[in-house]
Tab-separated table of N, CA and C in Angstrom:
chain	number	residue	atom	x	y	z
A	1	UNK	N	30.673	40.689	-16.856
A	1	UNK	CA	30.360	39.444	-16.197
A	1	UNK	C	29.061	38.900	-16.781
A	2	UNK	N	29.107	37.685	-17.197
A	2	UNK	CA	27.948	37.053	-17.813
A	2	UNK	C	27.385	36.008	-16.861
A	3	UNK	N	26.100	36.078	-16.653
A	3	UNK	CA	25.436	35.093	-15.798
A	3	UNK	C	24.666	34.138	-16.696
A	4	UNK	N	24.948	32.873	-16.533
A	4	UNK	CA	24.268	31.859	-17.330
A	4	UNK	C	23.232	31.187	-16.439
A	5	UNK	N	22.007	31.219	-16.884
A	5	UNK	CA	20.957	30.550	-16.104
A	5	UNK	C	20.474	29.325	-16.877
A	6	UNK	N	20.340	28.271	-16.156
A	6	UNK	CA	19.852	27.037	-16.763
A	6	UNK	C	18.405	26.827	-16.336
A	7	UNK	N	17.578	26.566	-17.302
A	7	UNK	CA	16.173	26.319	-17.006
A	7	UNK	C	15.962	24.813	-16.879
A	8	UNK	N	16.320	24.276	-15.728
A	8	UNK	CA	16.222	22.831	-15.534
A	8	UNK	C	15.016	22.441	-14.689
A	9	UNK	N	14.186	23.409	-14.330
A	9	UNK	CA	13.019	23.089	-13.499
A	9	UNK	C	12.083	22.088	-14.175
A	10	UNK	N	11.765	22.225	-15.465
A	10	UNK	CA	10.897	21.212	-16.086
A	10	UNK	C	11.523	19.821	-16.097
A	11	UNK	N	12.846	19.764	-16.274
A	11	UNK	CA	13.508	18.463	-16.272
A	11	UNK	C	13.455	17.832	-14.885
A	12	UNK	N	13.636	18.649	-13.857
A	12	UNK	CA	13.584	18.145	-12.486
A	12	UNK	C	12.181	17.644	-12.164
A	13	UNK	N	11.166	18.409	-12.580
A	13	UNK	CA	9.789	17.984	-12.338
A	13	UNK	C	9.482	16.679	-13.059
A	14	UNK	N	9.974	16.548	-14.275
A	14	UNK	CA	9.741	15.325	-15.038
A	14	UNK	C	10.419	14.135	-14.357
A	15	UNK	N	11.640	14.333	-13.864
A	15	UNK	CA	12.337	13.255	-13.170
A	15	UNK	C	11.621	12.879	-11.873
A	16	UNK	N	11.105	13.885	-11.157
A	16	UNK	CA	10.374	13.600	-9.930
A	16	UNK	C	9.103	12.812	-10.216
A	17	UNK	N	8.415	13.158	-11.309
A	17	UNK	CA	7.209	12.422	-11.676
A	17	UNK	C	7.544	10.983	-12.039
A	18	UNK	N	8.644	10.787	-12.762
A	18	UNK	CA	9.044	9.435	-13.133
A	18	UNK	C	9.407	8.618	-11.900
A	19	UNK	N	10.124	9.235	-10.952
A	19	UNK	CA	10.470	8.533	-9.718
A	19	UNK	C	9.227	8.192	-8.906
A	20	UNK	N	8.262	9.116	-8.900
A	20	UNK	CA	7.022	8.859	-8.178
A	20	UNK	C	6.275	7.680	-8.783
A	21	UNK	N	6.210	7.633	-10.113
A	21	UNK	CA	5.536	6.517	-10.780
A	21	UNK	C	6.263	5.205	-10.525
A	22	UNK	N	7.594	5.252	-10.534
A	22	UNK	CA	8.364	4.041	-10.262
A	22	UNK	C	8.146	3.552	-8.836
A	23	UNK	N	8.106	4.494	-7.889
A	23	UNK	CA	7.912	4.078	-6.500
A	23	UNK	C	6.515	3.508	-6.298
A	24	UNK	N	5.511	4.074	-6.985
A	24	UNK	CA	4.162	3.528	-6.883
A	24	UNK	C	4.099	2.133	-7.480
A	25	UNK	N	4.769	1.937	-8.607
A	25	UNK	CA	4.771	0.620	-9.246
A	25	UNK	C	5.491	-0.400	-8.379
A	26	UNK	N	6.627	-0.007	-7.807
A	26	UNK	CA	7.359	-0.955	-6.964
A	26	UNK	C	6.594	-1.241	-5.681
A	27	UNK	N	5.887	-0.236	-5.149
A	27	UNK	CA	5.066	-0.458	-3.960
A	27	UNK	C	3.954	-1.456	-4.276
A	28	UNK	N	3.371	-1.327	-5.463
A	28	UNK	CA	2.344	-2.278	-5.874
A	28	UNK	C	2.889	-3.685	-6.000
A	29	UNK	N	4.106	-3.805	-6.525
A	29	UNK	CA	4.725	-5.129	-6.651
A	29	UNK	C	5.009	-5.741	-5.285
A	30	UNK	N	5.466	-4.905	-4.348
A	30	UNK	CA	5.757	-5.402	-3.001
A	30	UNK	C	4.471	-5.860	-2.324
A	31	UNK	N	3.402	-5.070	-2.461
A	31	UNK	CA	2.128	-5.448	-1.859
A	31	UNK	C	1.615	-6.742	-2.478
A	32	UNK	N	1.763	-6.886	-3.794
A	32	UNK	CA	1.340	-8.119	-4.463
A	32	UNK	C	2.142	-9.310	-3.953
A	33	UNK	N	3.451	-9.114	-3.802
A	33	UNK	CA	4.312	-10.192	-3.321
A	33	UNK	C	3.945	-10.595	-1.899
A	34	UNK	N	3.747	-9.607	-1.034
A	34	UNK	CA	3.389	-9.905	0.354
A	34	UNK	C	2.031	-10.591	0.409
A	35	UNK	N	1.073	-10.099	-0.378
A	35	UNK	CA	-0.242	-10.732	-0.406
A	35	UNK	C	-0.171	-12.161	-0.892
A	36	UNK	N	0.652	-12.406	-1.903
A	36	UNK	CA	0.814	-13.766	-2.412
A	36	UNK	C	1.418	-14.669	-1.349
A	37	UNK	N	2.428	-14.179	-0.653
A	37	UNK	CA	3.047	-14.973	0.409
A	37	UNK	C	2.082	-15.227	1.560
A	38	UNK	N	1.250	-14.239	1.853
A	38	UNK	CA	0.318	-14.397	2.968
A	38	UNK	C	-0.771	-15.409	2.645
A	39	UNK	N	-1.231	-15.419	1.404
A	39	UNK	CA	-2.292	-16.346	1.044
A	39	UNK	C	-1.762	-17.733	0.714
A	40	UNK	N	-0.466	-17.828	0.476
A	40	UNK	CA	0.111	-19.156	0.288
A	40	UNK	C	0.466	-19.717	1.660
A	41	UNK	N	1.003	-20.869	1.686
A	41	UNK	CA	1.358	-21.484	2.968
A	41	UNK	C	2.855	-21.357	3.227
A	42	UNK	N	3.457	-20.274	2.752
A	42	UNK	CA	4.908	-20.112	2.872
A	42	UNK	C	5.359	-20.041	4.322
A	43	UNK	N	4.577	-19.367	5.168
A	43	UNK	CA	5.023	-19.220	6.551
A	43	UNK	C	4.707	-20.448	7.401
A	44	UNK	N	4.072	-21.463	6.827
A	44	UNK	CA	3.804	-22.698	7.566
A	44	UNK	C	4.825	-23.787	7.262
A	45	UNK	N	5.795	-23.496	6.415
A	45	UNK	CA	6.743	-24.520	5.990
A	45	UNK	C	7.862	-24.768	6.993
A	46	UNK	N	7.910	-24.017	8.083
A	46	UNK	CA	9.025	-24.188	9.013
A	46	UNK	C	8.986	-25.544	9.697
A	47	UNK	N	7.802	-26.118	9.853
A	47	UNK	CA	7.731	-27.442	10.477
A	47	UNK	C	8.413	-28.490	9.599
A	48	UNK	N	8.469	-28.224	8.296
A	48	UNK	CA	9.164	-29.139	7.395
A	48	UNK	C	10.661	-28.853	7.339
A	49	UNK	N	11.071	-27.730	7.907
A	49	UNK	CA	12.480	-27.377	7.902
A	49	UNK	C	12.952	-26.772	6.601
A	50	UNK	N	12.027	-26.339	5.744
A	50	UNK	CA	12.443	-25.795	4.452
A	50	UNK	C	12.745	-24.312	4.521
A	51	UNK	N	12.168	-23.599	5.480
A	51	UNK	CA	12.431	-22.169	5.623
A	51	UNK	C	13.094	-21.908	6.967
A	52	UNK	N	13.861	-20.847	7.025
A	52	UNK	CA	14.490	-20.505	8.296
A	52	UNK	C	13.463	-19.881	9.237
A	53	UNK	N	13.752	-19.924	10.505
A	53	UNK	CA	12.864	-19.367	11.520
A	53	UNK	C	12.731	-17.853	11.346
A	54	UNK	N	13.842	-17.182	11.049
A	54	UNK	CA	13.819	-15.720	10.876
A	54	UNK	C	12.959	-15.336	9.674
A	55	UNK	N	13.072	-16.094	8.588
A	55	UNK	CA	12.263	-15.805	7.400
A	55	UNK	C	10.781	-16.005	7.714
A	56	UNK	N	10.480	-17.056	8.437
A	56	UNK	CA	9.097	-17.321	8.809
A	56	UNK	C	8.533	-16.189	9.657
A	57	UNK	N	9.314	-15.712	10.618
A	57	UNK	CA	8.860	-14.608	11.472
A	57	UNK	C	8.660	-13.331	10.668
A	58	UNK	N	9.565	-13.053	9.728
A	58	UNK	CA	9.419	-11.832	8.935
A	58	UNK	C	8.194	-11.916	8.030
A	59	UNK	N	7.922	-13.102	7.483
A	59	UNK	CA	6.731	-13.276	6.651
A	59	UNK	C	5.474	-13.078	7.496
A	60	UNK	N	5.459	-13.631	8.705
A	60	UNK	CA	4.296	-13.466	9.577
A	60	UNK	C	4.081	-12.000	9.922
A	61	UNK	N	5.161	-11.270	10.180
A	61	UNK	CA	5.051	-9.842	10.489
A	61	UNK	C	4.515	-9.072	9.293
A	62	UNK	N	5.035	-9.382	8.101
A	62	UNK	CA	4.539	-8.712	6.899
A	62	UNK	C	3.072	-9.037	6.663
A	63	UNK	N	2.678	-10.273	6.920
A	63	UNK	CA	1.282	-10.663	6.718
A	63	UNK	C	0.364	-9.932	7.687
A	64	UNK	N	0.802	-9.791	8.934
A	64	UNK	CA	-0.016	-9.066	9.907
A	64	UNK	C	-0.225	-7.625	9.467
A	65	UNK	N	0.843	-6.970	9.030
A	65	UNK	CA	0.701	-5.582	8.590
A	65	UNK	C	-0.101	-5.499	7.300
A	66	UNK	N	0.057	-6.496	6.419
A	66	UNK	CA	-0.700	-6.514	5.163
A	66	UNK	C	-2.193	-6.625	5.444
A	67	UNK	N	-2.570	-7.576	6.307
A	67	UNK	CA	-3.989	-7.769	6.579
A	67	UNK	C	-4.575	-6.616	7.374
A	68	UNK	N	-3.798	-6.021	8.277
A	68	UNK	CA	-4.325	-4.877	9.018
A	68	UNK	C	-4.512	-3.678	8.101
A	69	UNK	N	-3.582	-3.444	7.178
A	69	UNK	CA	-3.758	-2.335	6.238
A	69	UNK	C	-4.903	-2.617	5.279
A	70	UNK	N	-5.069	-3.876	4.888
A	70	UNK	CA	-6.185	-4.250	4.019
A	70	UNK	C	-7.507	-4.023	4.744
A	71	UNK	N	-7.571	-4.424	6.015
A	71	UNK	CA	-8.781	-4.224	6.806
A	71	UNK	C	-9.090	-2.738	6.965
A	72	UNK	N	-8.073	-1.946	7.302
A	72	UNK	CA	-8.296	-0.514	7.486
A	72	UNK	C	-8.727	0.146	6.190
A	73	UNK	N	-8.161	-0.285	5.071
A	73	UNK	CA	-8.532	0.272	3.783
A	73	UNK	C	-9.985	-0.052	3.450
A	74	UNK	N	-10.371	-1.307	3.651
A	74	UNK	CA	-11.756	-1.704	3.370
A	74	UNK	C	-12.706	-1.002	4.326
A	75	UNK	N	-12.326	-0.903	5.591
A	75	UNK	CA	-13.151	-0.241	6.587
A	75	UNK	C	-13.328	1.236	6.238
A	76	UNK	N	-12.257	1.902	5.821
A	76	UNK	CA	-12.320	3.316	5.448
A	76	UNK	C	-13.230	3.506	4.245
A	77	UNK	N	-13.067	2.651	3.230
A	77	UNK	CA	-13.902	2.776	2.028
A	77	UNK	C	-15.366	2.524	2.347
A	78	UNK	N	-15.641	1.567	3.219
A	78	UNK	CA	-17.025	1.281	3.599
A	78	UNK	C	-17.635	2.480	4.302
A	79	UNK	N	-16.891	3.076	5.224
A	79	UNK	CA	-17.404	4.252	5.927
A	79	UNK	C	-17.588	5.423	4.980
A	80	UNK	N	-16.670	5.582	4.028
A	80	UNK	CA	-16.775	6.684	3.084
A	80	UNK	C	-18.002	6.504	2.197
A	81	UNK	N	-18.219	5.282	1.720
A	81	UNK	CA	-19.391	5.017	0.887
A	81	UNK	C	-20.658	5.170	1.714
A	82	UNK	N	-20.652	4.666	2.939
A	82	UNK	CA	-21.834	4.759	3.795
A	82	UNK	C	-22.158	6.204	4.133
A	83	UNK	N	-21.157	7.047	4.248
A	83	UNK	CA	-21.428	8.447	4.564
A	83	UNK	C	-21.996	9.196	3.371
A	84	UNK	N	-21.795	8.670	2.159
A	84	UNK	CA	-22.326	9.326	0.965
A	84	UNK	C	-23.747	8.870	0.638
A	85	UNK	N	-24.147	7.727	1.149
A	85	UNK	CA	-25.447	7.163	0.815
A	85	UNK	C	-26.456	7.594	1.864
A	86	UNK	N	-27.551	8.194	1.419
A	86	UNK	CA	-28.616	8.582	2.336
A	86	UNK	C	-29.476	7.366	2.638
A	87	UNK	N	-29.626	7.088	3.901
A	87	UNK	CA	-30.479	5.979	4.298
A	87	UNK	C	-31.916	6.475	4.414
A	88	UNK	N	-32.889	5.651	4.044
A	88	UNK	CA	-34.284	6.099	4.123
A	88	UNK	C	-34.696	6.342	5.578
A	89	UNK	N	-35.436	7.410	5.785
A	89	UNK	CA	-35.924	7.718	7.123
A	89	UNK	C	-34.944	8.478	7.987
A	90	UNK	N	-33.767	8.806	7.451
A	90	UNK	CA	-32.789	9.543	8.250
A	90	UNK	C	-32.704	10.977	7.748
A	91	UNK	N	-32.541	11.877	8.676
A	91	UNK	CA	-32.390	13.277	8.332
A	91	UNK	C	-30.926	13.533	8.001
A	92	UNK	N	-30.600	13.950	6.763
A	92	UNK	CA	-29.196	14.155	6.424
A	92	UNK	C	-28.547	15.310	7.178
A	93	UNK	N	-29.353	16.254	7.670
A	93	UNK	CA	-28.805	17.407	8.395
A	93	UNK	C	-29.031	17.230	9.892
A	94	UNK	N	-28.602	16.124	10.434
A	94	UNK	CA	-28.877	15.843	11.837
A	94	UNK	C	-27.936	16.554	12.783
A	95	UNK	N	-26.821	17.030	12.307
A	95	UNK	CA	-25.914	17.719	13.222
A	95	UNK	C	-25.957	19.153	12.969
């Protein structure tokens, strides 16, 4: 009886890395698209009757989540930077 083993682990890892890079790139494109729509006046066009009500609501929902994630990201980075910078007159070992 002969057992044949295939060494496909490197190929699987390579495919997983490629999928990860693709998902990151597509996520970046989606964020760019949502940001562009939020900063444009796309969700204000319903008064003109050019966009459907459902599309307008979905754009508004995406914009709310986009701006909240943007705020949280900026807030997190600010806190992270502030925690690394020693302020004059403060004891770094206060706790």
